[in-house]
Protein backbone atom coordinates (compact mmCIF):
# COMPACT_ATOMS: atom_id res chain seq x y z
CA UNK A 1 0.00 0.00 0.00
CA UNK A 2 0.95 3.63 -0.51
CA UNK A 3 2.49 5.31 2.50
CA UNK A 4 0.68 8.48 3.58
CA UNK A 5 2.39 10.27 6.47
CA UNK A 6 0.21 12.35 8.79
CA UNK A 7 0.03 13.45 12.39
CA UNK A 8 -2.01 15.41 14.86
CA UNK A 9 -0.73 17.45 17.78
CA UNK A 10 -2.51 17.22 21.08
CA UNK A 11 -1.15 20.50 22.42
CA UNK A 12 0.78 22.79 20.08
CA UNK A 13 1.14 26.00 22.07
CA UNK A 14 2.04 27.49 25.39
CA UNK A 15 2.40 31.14 26.29
CA UNK A 16 5.03 30.06 28.82
CA UNK A 17 8.65 29.38 27.87
CA UNK A 18 8.34 25.56 28.12
CA UNK A 19 5.97 23.15 26.38
CA UNK A 20 5.61 19.37 26.60
CA UNK A 21 3.87 18.48 23.36
CA UNK A 22 2.30 15.16 22.32
CA UNK A 23 2.34 13.98 18.69
CA UNK A 24 -0.15 11.37 17.51
CA UNK A 25 1.00 9.37 14.49
CA UNK A 26 -1.91 8.92 12.04
CA UNK A 27 0.17 7.59 9.14
CA UNK A 28 -1.37 4.94 6.87
CA UNK A 29 0.36 2.50 4.53
CA UNK A 30 0.60 -0.93 6.09
CA UNK A 31 2.81 -2.59 8.63
CA UNK A 32 6.57 -2.55 9.06
CA UNK A 33 6.92 1.22 8.84
CA UNK A 34 9.62 3.22 10.59
CA UNK A 35 9.21 6.86 11.55
CA UNK A 36 11.61 9.73 11.97
CA UNK A 37 10.34 12.77 13.83
CA UNK A 38 11.90 16.23 13.38
CA UNK A 39 10.73 18.59 16.12
CA UNK A 40 11.98 21.84 14.60
CA UNK A 41 14.30 22.76 17.46
CA UNK A 42 17.25 20.66 16.28
CA UNK A 43 16.12 17.45 17.97
CA UNK A 44 14.85 14.35 16.20
CA UNK A 45 14.06 10.74 17.00
CA UNK A 46 13.50 7.47 15.12
CA UNK A 47 10.80 5.01 16.23
CA UNK A 48 9.30 1.83 14.76
CA UNK A 49 5.85 2.04 16.32
CA UNK A 50 2.92 4.39 15.96
CA UNK A 51 2.90 5.14 19.64
CA UNK A 52 2.32 8.76 20.66
CA UNK A 53 5.60 10.67 20.82
CA UNK A 54 6.27 13.41 23.35
CA UNK A 55 8.81 16.20 23.14
CA UNK A 56 9.79 18.97 25.54
CA UNK A 57 10.43 22.41 24.03
CA UNK A 58 12.71 24.42 26.26
CA UNK A 59 12.99 27.76 24.45
CA UNK A 60 10.49 30.27 23.02
CA UNK A 61 9.97 30.01 19.29
CA UNK A 62 7.80 28.85 16.41
CA UNK A 63 8.70 25.31 15.42
CA UNK A 64 7.81 23.29 12.31
CA UNK A 65 7.36 19.56 12.95
CA UNK A 66 8.12 17.03 10.22
CA UNK A 67 7.34 13.30 10.15
CA UNK A 68 9.02 10.98 7.63
CA UNK A 69 7.51 7.50 7.28
CA UNK A 70 9.48 4.75 5.50
CA UNK A 71 8.29 1.28 4.50
CA UNK A 72 10.25 -1.94 3.97
CA UNK A 73 10.89 -0.99 0.32
CA UNK A 74 12.47 2.29 1.47
CA UNK A 75 9.57 4.29 0.01
CA UNK A 76 9.16 7.46 2.01
CA UNK A 77 6.34 9.88 2.72
CA UNK A 78 6.71 13.19 4.53
CA UNK A 79 4.26 15.36 6.46
CA UNK A 80 5.18 18.91 7.49
CA UNK A 81 2.99 21.01 9.77
CA UNK A 82 1.42 24.09 8.11
CA UNK A 83 1.90 27.57 9.57
CA UNK A 84 -1.17 27.50 11.78
CA UNK A 85 -0.24 24.06 13.16
CA UNK A 86 3.32 24.89 14.16
CA UNK A 87 4.50 24.53 17.73
CA UNK A 88 4.25 27.93 19.42
CA UNK A 89 6.25 28.36 22.61
CA UNK A 90 6.25 31.60 24.56
CA UNK A 91 5.09 35.06 23.62
CA UNK A 92 6.49 37.04 20.68
CA UNK A 93 8.60 39.85 22.15
CA UNK A 94 7.90 42.98 20.04
CA UNK A 95 10.06 45.99 19.36
CA UNK A 96 9.35 49.32 17.67
CA UNK A 97 11.57 51.29 15.31
CA UNK A 98 10.58 54.84 14.42
CA UNK A 99 11.88 58.38 14.58
CA UNK A 100 11.90 59.86 18.09
CA UNK A 101 10.81 63.29 16.85
CA UNK A 102 8.52 63.88 13.87
CA UNK A 103 6.60 66.69 12.22
CA UNK A 104 2.87 67.11 12.53
CA UNK A 105 0.82 66.45 9.37
CA UNK A 106 3.62 64.34 7.90
CA UNK A 107 3.45 60.59 7.25
CA UNK A 108 5.48 58.62 9.81
CA UNK A 109 6.56 55.04 9.12
CA UNK A 110 6.27 52.71 12.11
CA UNK A 111 8.23 49.45 11.93
CA UNK A 112 7.40 46.55 14.19
CA UNK A 113 9.16 43.23 14.66
CA UNK A 114 9.24 40.46 17.22
CA UNK A 115 11.19 37.40 18.36
CA UNK A 116 9.89 34.90 17.47
CA UNK A 117 8.09 36.33 14.44
CA UNK A 118 4.47 37.25 15.22
CA UNK A 119 1.39 36.35 13.23
CA UNK A 120 -0.22 39.77 13.71
CA UNK A 121 0.76 43.28 14.77
CA UNK A 122 -1.72 45.73 16.27
CA UNK A 123 -0.80 49.37 16.91
CA UNK A 124 -2.57 51.77 19.26
CA UNK A 125 -1.69 55.48 18.93
CA UNK A 126 -2.54 57.59 21.96
CA UNK A 127 -3.42 60.88 20.22
CA UNK A 128 -6.87 59.64 19.10
CA UNK A 129 -6.61 56.02 20.31
CA UNK A 130 -6.22 55.17 16.65
CA UNK A 131 -5.72 51.50 15.74
CA UNK A 132 -3.45 50.30 12.94
CA UNK A 133 -2.52 46.81 11.75
CA UNK A 134 0.51 45.31 10.02
CA UNK A 135 4.27 45.31 10.53
CA UNK A 136 4.99 48.68 8.84
CA UNK A 137 2.00 51.04 8.87
CA UNK A 138 2.16 54.79 8.34
CA UNK A 139 0.50 57.39 10.53
CA UNK A 140 0.04 61.16 10.47
CA UNK A 141 -0.10 63.13 13.72
CA UNK A 142 -2.22 66.27 13.33
CA UNK A 143 -1.35 68.00 16.63
CA UNK A 144 2.04 68.67 18.26
CA UNK A 145 2.65 66.88 21.56
CA UNK A 146 4.13 63.74 23.10
CA UNK A 147 2.31 60.51 22.29
CA UNK A 148 2.63 56.85 23.22
CA UNK A 149 2.72 54.17 20.55
CA UNK A 150 1.73 50.69 21.70
CA UNK A 151 2.51 47.59 19.64
CA UNK A 152 0.79 44.28 20.45
CA UNK A 153 2.41 41.27 18.75
CA UNK A 154 0.46 37.98 18.70
CA UNK A 155 1.21 34.51 17.38
CA UNK A 156 -1.25 32.06 15.78
CA UNK A 157 -2.17 30.68 19.19
CA UNK A 158 -3.13 34.11 20.54
CA UNK A 159 -0.15 34.53 22.86
CA UNK A 160 0.81 38.18 22.84
CA UNK A 161 3.13 40.74 24.35
CA UNK A 162 3.38 44.53 24.21
CA UNK A 163 6.00 47.17 23.49
CA UNK A 164 5.64 50.93 23.97
CA UNK A 165 7.48 53.95 22.62
CA UNK A 166 7.02 57.69 22.97
CA UNK A 167 7.16 60.00 19.97
CA UNK A 168 7.50 63.78 20.18
CA UNK A 169 5.48 65.58 17.50
CA UNK A 170 6.57 69.12 16.64
CA UNK A 171 5.37 71.75 14.25
CA UNK A 172 8.00 71.34 11.60
CA UNK A 173 8.94 73.66 8.76
CA UNK A 174 6.58 74.18 5.84
CA UNK A 175 8.45 74.26 2.55
CA UNK A 176 5.96 76.34 0.60
CA UNK A 177 7.44 78.70 -1.95
CA UNK A 178 6.42 81.15 -4.65
CA UNK A 179 7.53 81.71 -8.25
CA UNK A 180 7.39 84.90 -10.25
CA UNK A 181 6.18 82.85 -13.25
CA UNK A 182 5.49 79.19 -13.90
CA UNK A 183 4.57 79.05 -17.62
CA UNK A 184 7.06 80.03 -20.25
CA UNK A 185 6.67 80.45 -24.01
CA UNK A 186 10.29 80.88 -25.02
CA UNK A 187 13.77 79.74 -24.16
CA UNK A 188 15.71 80.44 -22.11
CA UNK A 189 13.03 80.75 -19.40
CA UNK A 190 14.18 82.41 -16.12
CA UNK A 191 12.22 81.87 -12.89
CA UNK A 192 12.69 83.50 -9.48
CA UNK A 193 11.88 81.14 -6.55
CA UNK A 194 11.29 82.55 -3.06
CA UNK A 195 10.90 80.84 0.30
CA UNK A 196 9.74 83.17 3.07
CA UNK A 197 9.51 80.78 6.02
CA UNK A 198 11.57 80.64 9.20
CA UNK A 199 15.26 81.31 9.59
CA UNK A 200 18.03 78.91 10.63
CA UNK A 201 16.81 76.32 8.14
CA UNK A 202 18.70 74.49 5.44
CA UNK A 203 17.32 74.46 1.92
CA UNK A 204 17.53 72.03 -0.97
CA UNK A 205 16.08 73.15 -4.31
CA UNK A 206 15.67 70.54 -7.03
CA UNK A 207 14.72 72.12 -10.35
CA UNK A 208 13.77 68.87 -12.05
CA UNK A 209 15.97 69.42 -15.11
CA UNK A 210 19.13 67.66 -13.99
CA UNK A 211 21.01 70.82 -13.07
CA UNK A 212 22.75 71.18 -9.68
CA UNK A 213 20.59 71.86 -6.63
CA UNK A 214 20.59 75.22 -4.86
CA UNK A 215 20.79 75.83 -1.11
CA UNK A 216 19.64 79.44 -0.51
CA UNK A 217 16.12 80.54 0.49
CA UNK A 218 15.75 82.65 -2.66
CA UNK A 219 17.15 81.50 -5.97
CA UNK A 220 16.96 82.27 -9.67
CA UNK A 221 17.03 79.47 -12.20
CA UNK A 222 16.92 79.42 -15.97
CA UNK A 223 15.30 76.55 -17.85
CA UNK A 224 16.69 75.67 -21.25
CA UNK A 225 14.39 72.93 -22.50
CA UNK A 226 10.68 72.55 -23.29
CA UNK A 227 8.62 70.36 -20.98
CA UNK A 228 6.85 70.07 -17.63
CA UNK A 229 9.31 69.97 -14.76
CA UNK A 230 8.59 69.19 -11.09
CA UNK A 231 10.52 71.67 -8.96
CA UNK A 232 10.83 70.87 -5.26
CA UNK A 233 12.06 72.56 -2.12
CA UNK A 234 13.04 70.55 0.96
CA UNK A 235 13.42 72.57 4.16
CA UNK A 236 15.14 71.14 7.24
CA UNK A 237 14.94 72.78 10.66
CA UNK A 238 17.67 72.65 13.37
CA UNK A 239 16.05 69.52 14.89
CA UNK A 240 16.33 67.63 11.62
CA UNK A 241 12.63 67.87 10.79
CA UNK A 242 11.96 68.15 7.07
CA UNK A 243 9.17 69.11 4.72
CA UNK A 244 9.06 69.04 0.92
CA UNK A 245 6.80 70.94 -1.48
CA UNK A 246 6.51 70.48 -5.25
CA UNK A 247 5.41 72.89 -7.97
CA UNK A 248 5.35 72.38 -11.73
CA UNK A 249 7.19 74.60 -14.18
CA UNK A 250 5.84 74.39 -17.74
CA UNK A 251 7.90 75.52 -20.73
CA UNK A 252 5.90 75.42 -23.99
CA UNK A 253 6.48 75.67 -27.71
CA UNK A 254 5.86 79.32 -28.51
CA UNK A 255 4.19 78.56 -31.86
CA UNK A 256 2.17 75.42 -31.44
CA UNK A 257 0.96 75.14 -27.88
CA UNK A 258 -1.81 77.04 -26.11
CA UNK A 259 -1.53 79.56 -24.42
CA UNK A 260 1.59 80.46 -26.35
CA UNK A 261 -0.01 80.50 -29.79
CA UNK A 262 0.27 83.88 -31.47
CA UNK A 263 -1.88 83.06 -34.51
CA UNK A 264 -5.54 82.05 -34.31
CA UNK A 265 -7.29 80.73 -37.38
CA UNK A 266 -10.81 82.06 -37.80
CA UNK A 267 -13.35 80.24 -39.90
CA UNK A 268 -15.53 82.70 -41.77
CA UNK A 269 -19.08 81.58 -42.08
CA UNK A 270 -20.58 82.60 -45.43
GROMACS .gro file of C-alpha atoms in nm:
model
  270
    1UNK     CA    1   0.000   0.000   0.000
    2UNK     CA    2   0.095   0.363  -0.051
    3UNK     CA    3   0.249   0.531   0.250
    4UNK     CA    4   0.068   0.848   0.358
    5UNK     CA    5   0.239   1.027   0.647
    6UNK     CA    6   0.021   1.235   0.879
    7UNK     CA    7   0.003   1.345   1.239
    8UNK     CA    8  -0.201   1.541   1.486
    9UNK     CA    9  -0.073   1.745   1.778
   10UNK     CA   10  -0.251   1.722   2.108
   11UNK     CA   11  -0.115   2.050   2.242
   12UNK     CA   12   0.078   2.279   2.008
   13UNK     CA   13   0.114   2.600   2.207
   14UNK     CA   14   0.204   2.749   2.539
   15UNK     CA   15   0.240   3.114   2.629
   16UNK     CA   16   0.503   3.006   2.882
   17UNK     CA   17   0.865   2.938   2.787
   18UNK     CA   18   0.834   2.556   2.812
   19UNK     CA   19   0.597   2.315   2.638
   20UNK     CA   20   0.561   1.937   2.660
   21UNK     CA   21   0.387   1.848   2.336
   22UNK     CA   22   0.230   1.516   2.232
   23UNK     CA   23   0.234   1.398   1.869
   24UNK     CA   24  -0.015   1.137   1.751
   25UNK     CA   25   0.100   0.937   1.449
   26UNK     CA   26  -0.191   0.892   1.204
   27UNK     CA   27   0.017   0.759   0.914
   28UNK     CA   28  -0.137   0.494   0.687
   29UNK     CA   29   0.036   0.250   0.453
   30UNK     CA   30   0.060  -0.093   0.609
   31UNK     CA   31   0.281  -0.259   0.863
   32UNK     CA   32   0.657  -0.255   0.906
   33UNK     CA   33   0.692   0.122   0.884
   34UNK     CA   34   0.962   0.322   1.059
   35UNK     CA   35   0.921   0.686   1.155
   36UNK     CA   36   1.161   0.973   1.197
   37UNK     CA   37   1.034   1.277   1.383
   38UNK     CA   38   1.190   1.623   1.338
   39UNK     CA   39   1.073   1.859   1.612
   40UNK     CA   40   1.198   2.184   1.460
   41UNK     CA   41   1.430   2.276   1.746
   42UNK     CA   42   1.725   2.066   1.628
   43UNK     CA   43   1.612   1.745   1.797
   44UNK     CA   44   1.485   1.435   1.620
   45UNK     CA   45   1.406   1.074   1.700
   46UNK     CA   46   1.350   0.747   1.512
   47UNK     CA   47   1.080   0.501   1.623
   48UNK     CA   48   0.930   0.183   1.476
   49UNK     CA   49   0.585   0.204   1.632
   50UNK     CA   50   0.292   0.439   1.596
   51UNK     CA   51   0.290   0.514   1.964
   52UNK     CA   52   0.232   0.876   2.066
   53UNK     CA   53   0.560   1.067   2.082
   54UNK     CA   54   0.627   1.341   2.335
   55UNK     CA   55   0.881   1.620   2.314
   56UNK     CA   56   0.979   1.897   2.554
   57UNK     CA   57   1.043   2.241   2.403
   58UNK     CA   58   1.271   2.442   2.626
   59UNK     CA   59   1.299   2.776   2.445
   60UNK     CA   60   1.049   3.027   2.302
   61UNK     CA   61   0.997   3.001   1.929
   62UNK     CA   62   0.780   2.885   1.641
   63UNK     CA   63   0.870   2.531   1.542
   64UNK     CA   64   0.781   2.329   1.231
   65UNK     CA   65   0.736   1.956   1.295
   66UNK     CA   66   0.812   1.703   1.022
   67UNK     CA   67   0.734   1.330   1.015
   68UNK     CA   68   0.902   1.098   0.763
   69UNK     CA   69   0.751   0.750   0.728
   70UNK     CA   70   0.948   0.475   0.550
   71UNK     CA   71   0.829   0.128   0.450
   72UNK     CA   72   1.025  -0.194   0.397
   73UNK     CA   73   1.089  -0.099   0.032
   74UNK     CA   74   1.247   0.229   0.147
   75UNK     CA   75   0.957   0.429   0.001
   76UNK     CA   76   0.916   0.746   0.201
   77UNK     CA   77   0.634   0.988   0.272
   78UNK     CA   78   0.671   1.319   0.453
   79UNK     CA   79   0.426   1.536   0.646
   80UNK     CA   80   0.518   1.891   0.749
   81UNK     CA   81   0.299   2.101   0.977
   82UNK     CA   82   0.142   2.409   0.811
   83UNK     CA   83   0.190   2.757   0.957
   84UNK     CA   84  -0.117   2.750   1.178
   85UNK     CA   85  -0.024   2.406   1.316
   86UNK     CA   86   0.332   2.489   1.416
   87UNK     CA   87   0.450   2.453   1.773
   88UNK     CA   88   0.425   2.793   1.942
   89UNK     CA   89   0.625   2.836   2.261
   90UNK     CA   90   0.625   3.160   2.456
   91UNK     CA   91   0.509   3.506   2.362
   92UNK     CA   92   0.649   3.704   2.068
   93UNK     CA   93   0.860   3.985   2.215
   94UNK     CA   94   0.790   4.298   2.004
   95UNK     CA   95   1.006   4.599   1.936
   96UNK     CA   96   0.935   4.932   1.767
   97UNK     CA   97   1.157   5.129   1.531
   98UNK     CA   98   1.058   5.484   1.442
   99UNK     CA   99   1.188   5.838   1.458
  100UNK     CA  100   1.190   5.986   1.809
  101UNK     CA  101   1.081   6.329   1.685
  102UNK     CA  102   0.852   6.388   1.387
  103UNK     CA  103   0.660   6.669   1.222
  104UNK     CA  104   0.287   6.711   1.253
  105UNK     CA  105   0.082   6.645   0.937
  106UNK     CA  106   0.362   6.434   0.790
  107UNK     CA  107   0.345   6.059   0.725
  108UNK     CA  108   0.548   5.862   0.981
  109UNK     CA  109   0.656   5.504   0.912
  110UNK     CA  110   0.627   5.271   1.211
  111UNK     CA  111   0.823   4.945   1.193
  112UNK     CA  112   0.740   4.655   1.419
  113UNK     CA  113   0.916   4.323   1.466
  114UNK     CA  114   0.924   4.046   1.722
  115UNK     CA  115   1.119   3.740   1.836
  116UNK     CA  116   0.989   3.490   1.747
  117UNK     CA  117   0.809   3.633   1.444
  118UNK     CA  118   0.447   3.725   1.522
  119UNK     CA  119   0.139   3.635   1.323
  120UNK     CA  120  -0.022   3.977   1.371
  121UNK     CA  121   0.076   4.328   1.477
  122UNK     CA  122  -0.172   4.573   1.627
  123UNK     CA  123  -0.080   4.937   1.691
  124UNK     CA  124  -0.257   5.177   1.926
  125UNK     CA  125  -0.169   5.548   1.893
  126UNK     CA  126  -0.254   5.759   2.196
  127UNK     CA  127  -0.342   6.088   2.022
  128UNK     CA  128  -0.687   5.964   1.910
  129UNK     CA  129  -0.661   5.602   2.031
  130UNK     CA  130  -0.622   5.517   1.665
  131UNK     CA  131  -0.572   5.150   1.574
  132UNK     CA  132  -0.345   5.030   1.294
  133UNK     CA  133  -0.252   4.681   1.175
  134UNK     CA  134   0.051   4.531   1.002
  135UNK     CA  135   0.427   4.531   1.053
  136UNK     CA  136   0.499   4.868   0.884
  137UNK     CA  137   0.200   5.104   0.887
  138UNK     CA  138   0.216   5.479   0.834
  139UNK     CA  139   0.050   5.739   1.053
  140UNK     CA  140   0.004   6.116   1.047
  141UNK     CA  141  -0.010   6.313   1.372
  142UNK     CA  142  -0.222   6.627   1.333
  143UNK     CA  143  -0.135   6.800   1.663
  144UNK     CA  144   0.204   6.867   1.826
  145UNK     CA  145   0.265   6.688   2.156
  146UNK     CA  146   0.413   6.374   2.310
  147UNK     CA  147   0.231   6.051   2.229
  148UNK     CA  148   0.263   5.685   2.322
  149UNK     CA  149   0.272   5.417   2.055
  150UNK     CA  150   0.173   5.069   2.170
  151UNK     CA  151   0.251   4.759   1.964
  152UNK     CA  152   0.079   4.428   2.045
  153UNK     CA  153   0.241   4.127   1.875
  154UNK     CA  154   0.046   3.798   1.870
  155UNK     CA  155   0.121   3.451   1.738
  156UNK     CA  156  -0.125   3.206   1.578
  157UNK     CA  157  -0.217   3.068   1.919
  158UNK     CA  158  -0.313   3.411   2.054
  159UNK     CA  159  -0.015   3.453   2.286
  160UNK     CA  160   0.081   3.818   2.284
  161UNK     CA  161   0.313   4.074   2.435
  162UNK     CA  162   0.338   4.453   2.421
  163UNK     CA  163   0.600   4.717   2.349
  164UNK     CA  164   0.564   5.093   2.397
  165UNK     CA  165   0.748   5.395   2.262
  166UNK     CA  166   0.702   5.769   2.297
  167UNK     CA  167   0.716   6.000   1.997
  168UNK     CA  168   0.750   6.378   2.018
  169UNK     CA  169   0.548   6.558   1.750
  170UNK     CA  170   0.657   6.912   1.664
  171UNK     CA  171   0.537   7.175   1.425
  172UNK     CA  172   0.800   7.134   1.160
  173UNK     CA  173   0.894   7.366   0.876
  174UNK     CA  174   0.658   7.418   0.584
  175UNK     CA  175   0.845   7.426   0.255
  176UNK     CA  176   0.596   7.634   0.060
  177UNK     CA  177   0.744   7.870  -0.195
  178UNK     CA  178   0.642   8.115  -0.465
  179UNK     CA  179   0.753   8.171  -0.825
  180UNK     CA  180   0.739   8.490  -1.025
  181UNK     CA  181   0.618   8.285  -1.325
  182UNK     CA  182   0.549   7.919  -1.390
  183UNK     CA  183   0.457   7.905  -1.762
  184UNK     CA  184   0.706   8.003  -2.025
  185UNK     CA  185   0.667   8.045  -2.401
  186UNK     CA  186   1.029   8.088  -2.502
  187UNK     CA  187   1.377   7.974  -2.416
  188UNK     CA  188   1.571   8.044  -2.211
  189UNK     CA  189   1.303   8.075  -1.940
  190UNK     CA  190   1.418   8.241  -1.612
  191UNK     CA  191   1.222   8.187  -1.289
  192UNK     CA  192   1.269   8.350  -0.948
  193UNK     CA  193   1.188   8.114  -0.655
  194UNK     CA  194   1.129   8.255  -0.306
  195UNK     CA  195   1.090   8.084   0.030
  196UNK     CA  196   0.974   8.317   0.307
  197UNK     CA  197   0.951   8.078   0.602
  198UNK     CA  198   1.157   8.064   0.920
  199UNK     CA  199   1.526   8.131   0.959
  200UNK     CA  200   1.803   7.891   1.063
  201UNK     CA  201   1.681   7.632   0.814
  202UNK     CA  202   1.870   7.449   0.544
  203UNK     CA  203   1.732   7.446   0.192
  204UNK     CA  204   1.753   7.203  -0.097
  205UNK     CA  205   1.608   7.315  -0.431
  206UNK     CA  206   1.567   7.054  -0.703
  207UNK     CA  207   1.472   7.212  -1.035
  208UNK     CA  208   1.377   6.887  -1.205
  209UNK     CA  209   1.597   6.942  -1.511
  210UNK     CA  210   1.913   6.766  -1.399
  211UNK     CA  211   2.101   7.082  -1.307
  212UNK     CA  212   2.275   7.118  -0.968
  213UNK     CA  213   2.059   7.186  -0.663
  214UNK     CA  214   2.059   7.522  -0.486
  215UNK     CA  215   2.079   7.583  -0.111
  216UNK     CA  216   1.964   7.944  -0.051
  217UNK     CA  217   1.612   8.054   0.049
  218UNK     CA  218   1.575   8.265  -0.266
  219UNK     CA  219   1.715   8.150  -0.597
  220UNK     CA  220   1.696   8.227  -0.967
  221UNK     CA  221   1.703   7.947  -1.220
  222UNK     CA  222   1.692   7.942  -1.597
  223UNK     CA  223   1.530   7.655  -1.785
  224UNK     CA  224   1.669   7.567  -2.125
  225UNK     CA  225   1.439   7.293  -2.250
  226UNK     CA  226   1.068   7.255  -2.329
  227UNK     CA  227   0.862   7.036  -2.098
  228UNK     CA  228   0.685   7.007  -1.763
  229UNK     CA  229   0.931   6.997  -1.476
  230UNK     CA  230   0.859   6.919  -1.109
  231UNK     CA  231   1.052   7.167  -0.896
  232UNK     CA  232   1.083   7.087  -0.526
  233UNK     CA  233   1.206   7.256  -0.212
  234UNK     CA  234   1.304   7.055   0.096
  235UNK     CA  235   1.342   7.257   0.416
  236UNK     CA  236   1.514   7.114   0.724
  237UNK     CA  237   1.494   7.278   1.066
  238UNK     CA  238   1.767   7.265   1.337
  239UNK     CA  239   1.605   6.952   1.489
  240UNK     CA  240   1.633   6.763   1.162
  241UNK     CA  241   1.263   6.787   1.079
  242UNK     CA  242   1.196   6.815   0.707
  243UNK     CA  243   0.917   6.911   0.472
  244UNK     CA  244   0.906   6.904   0.092
  245UNK     CA  245   0.680   7.094  -0.148
  246UNK     CA  246   0.651   7.048  -0.525
  247UNK     CA  247   0.541   7.289  -0.797
  248UNK     CA  248   0.535   7.238  -1.173
  249UNK     CA  249   0.719   7.460  -1.418
  250UNK     CA  250   0.584   7.439  -1.774
  251UNK     CA  251   0.790   7.552  -2.073
  252UNK     CA  252   0.590   7.542  -2.399
  253UNK     CA  253   0.648   7.567  -2.771
  254UNK     CA  254   0.586   7.932  -2.851
  255UNK     CA  255   0.419   7.856  -3.186
  256UNK     CA  256   0.217   7.542  -3.144
  257UNK     CA  257   0.096   7.514  -2.788
  258UNK     CA  258  -0.181   7.704  -2.611
  259UNK     CA  259  -0.153   7.956  -2.442
  260UNK     CA  260   0.159   8.046  -2.635
  261UNK     CA  261  -0.001   8.050  -2.979
  262UNK     CA  262   0.027   8.388  -3.147
  263UNK     CA  263  -0.188   8.306  -3.451
  264UNK     CA  264  -0.554   8.205  -3.431
  265UNK     CA  265  -0.729   8.073  -3.738
  266UNK     CA  266  -1.081   8.206  -3.780
  267UNK     CA  267  -1.335   8.024  -3.990
  268UNK     CA  268  -1.553   8.270  -4.177
  269UNK     CA  269  -1.908   8.158  -4.208
  270UNK     CA  270  -2.058   8.260  -4.543
   0.00000   0.00000   0.00000
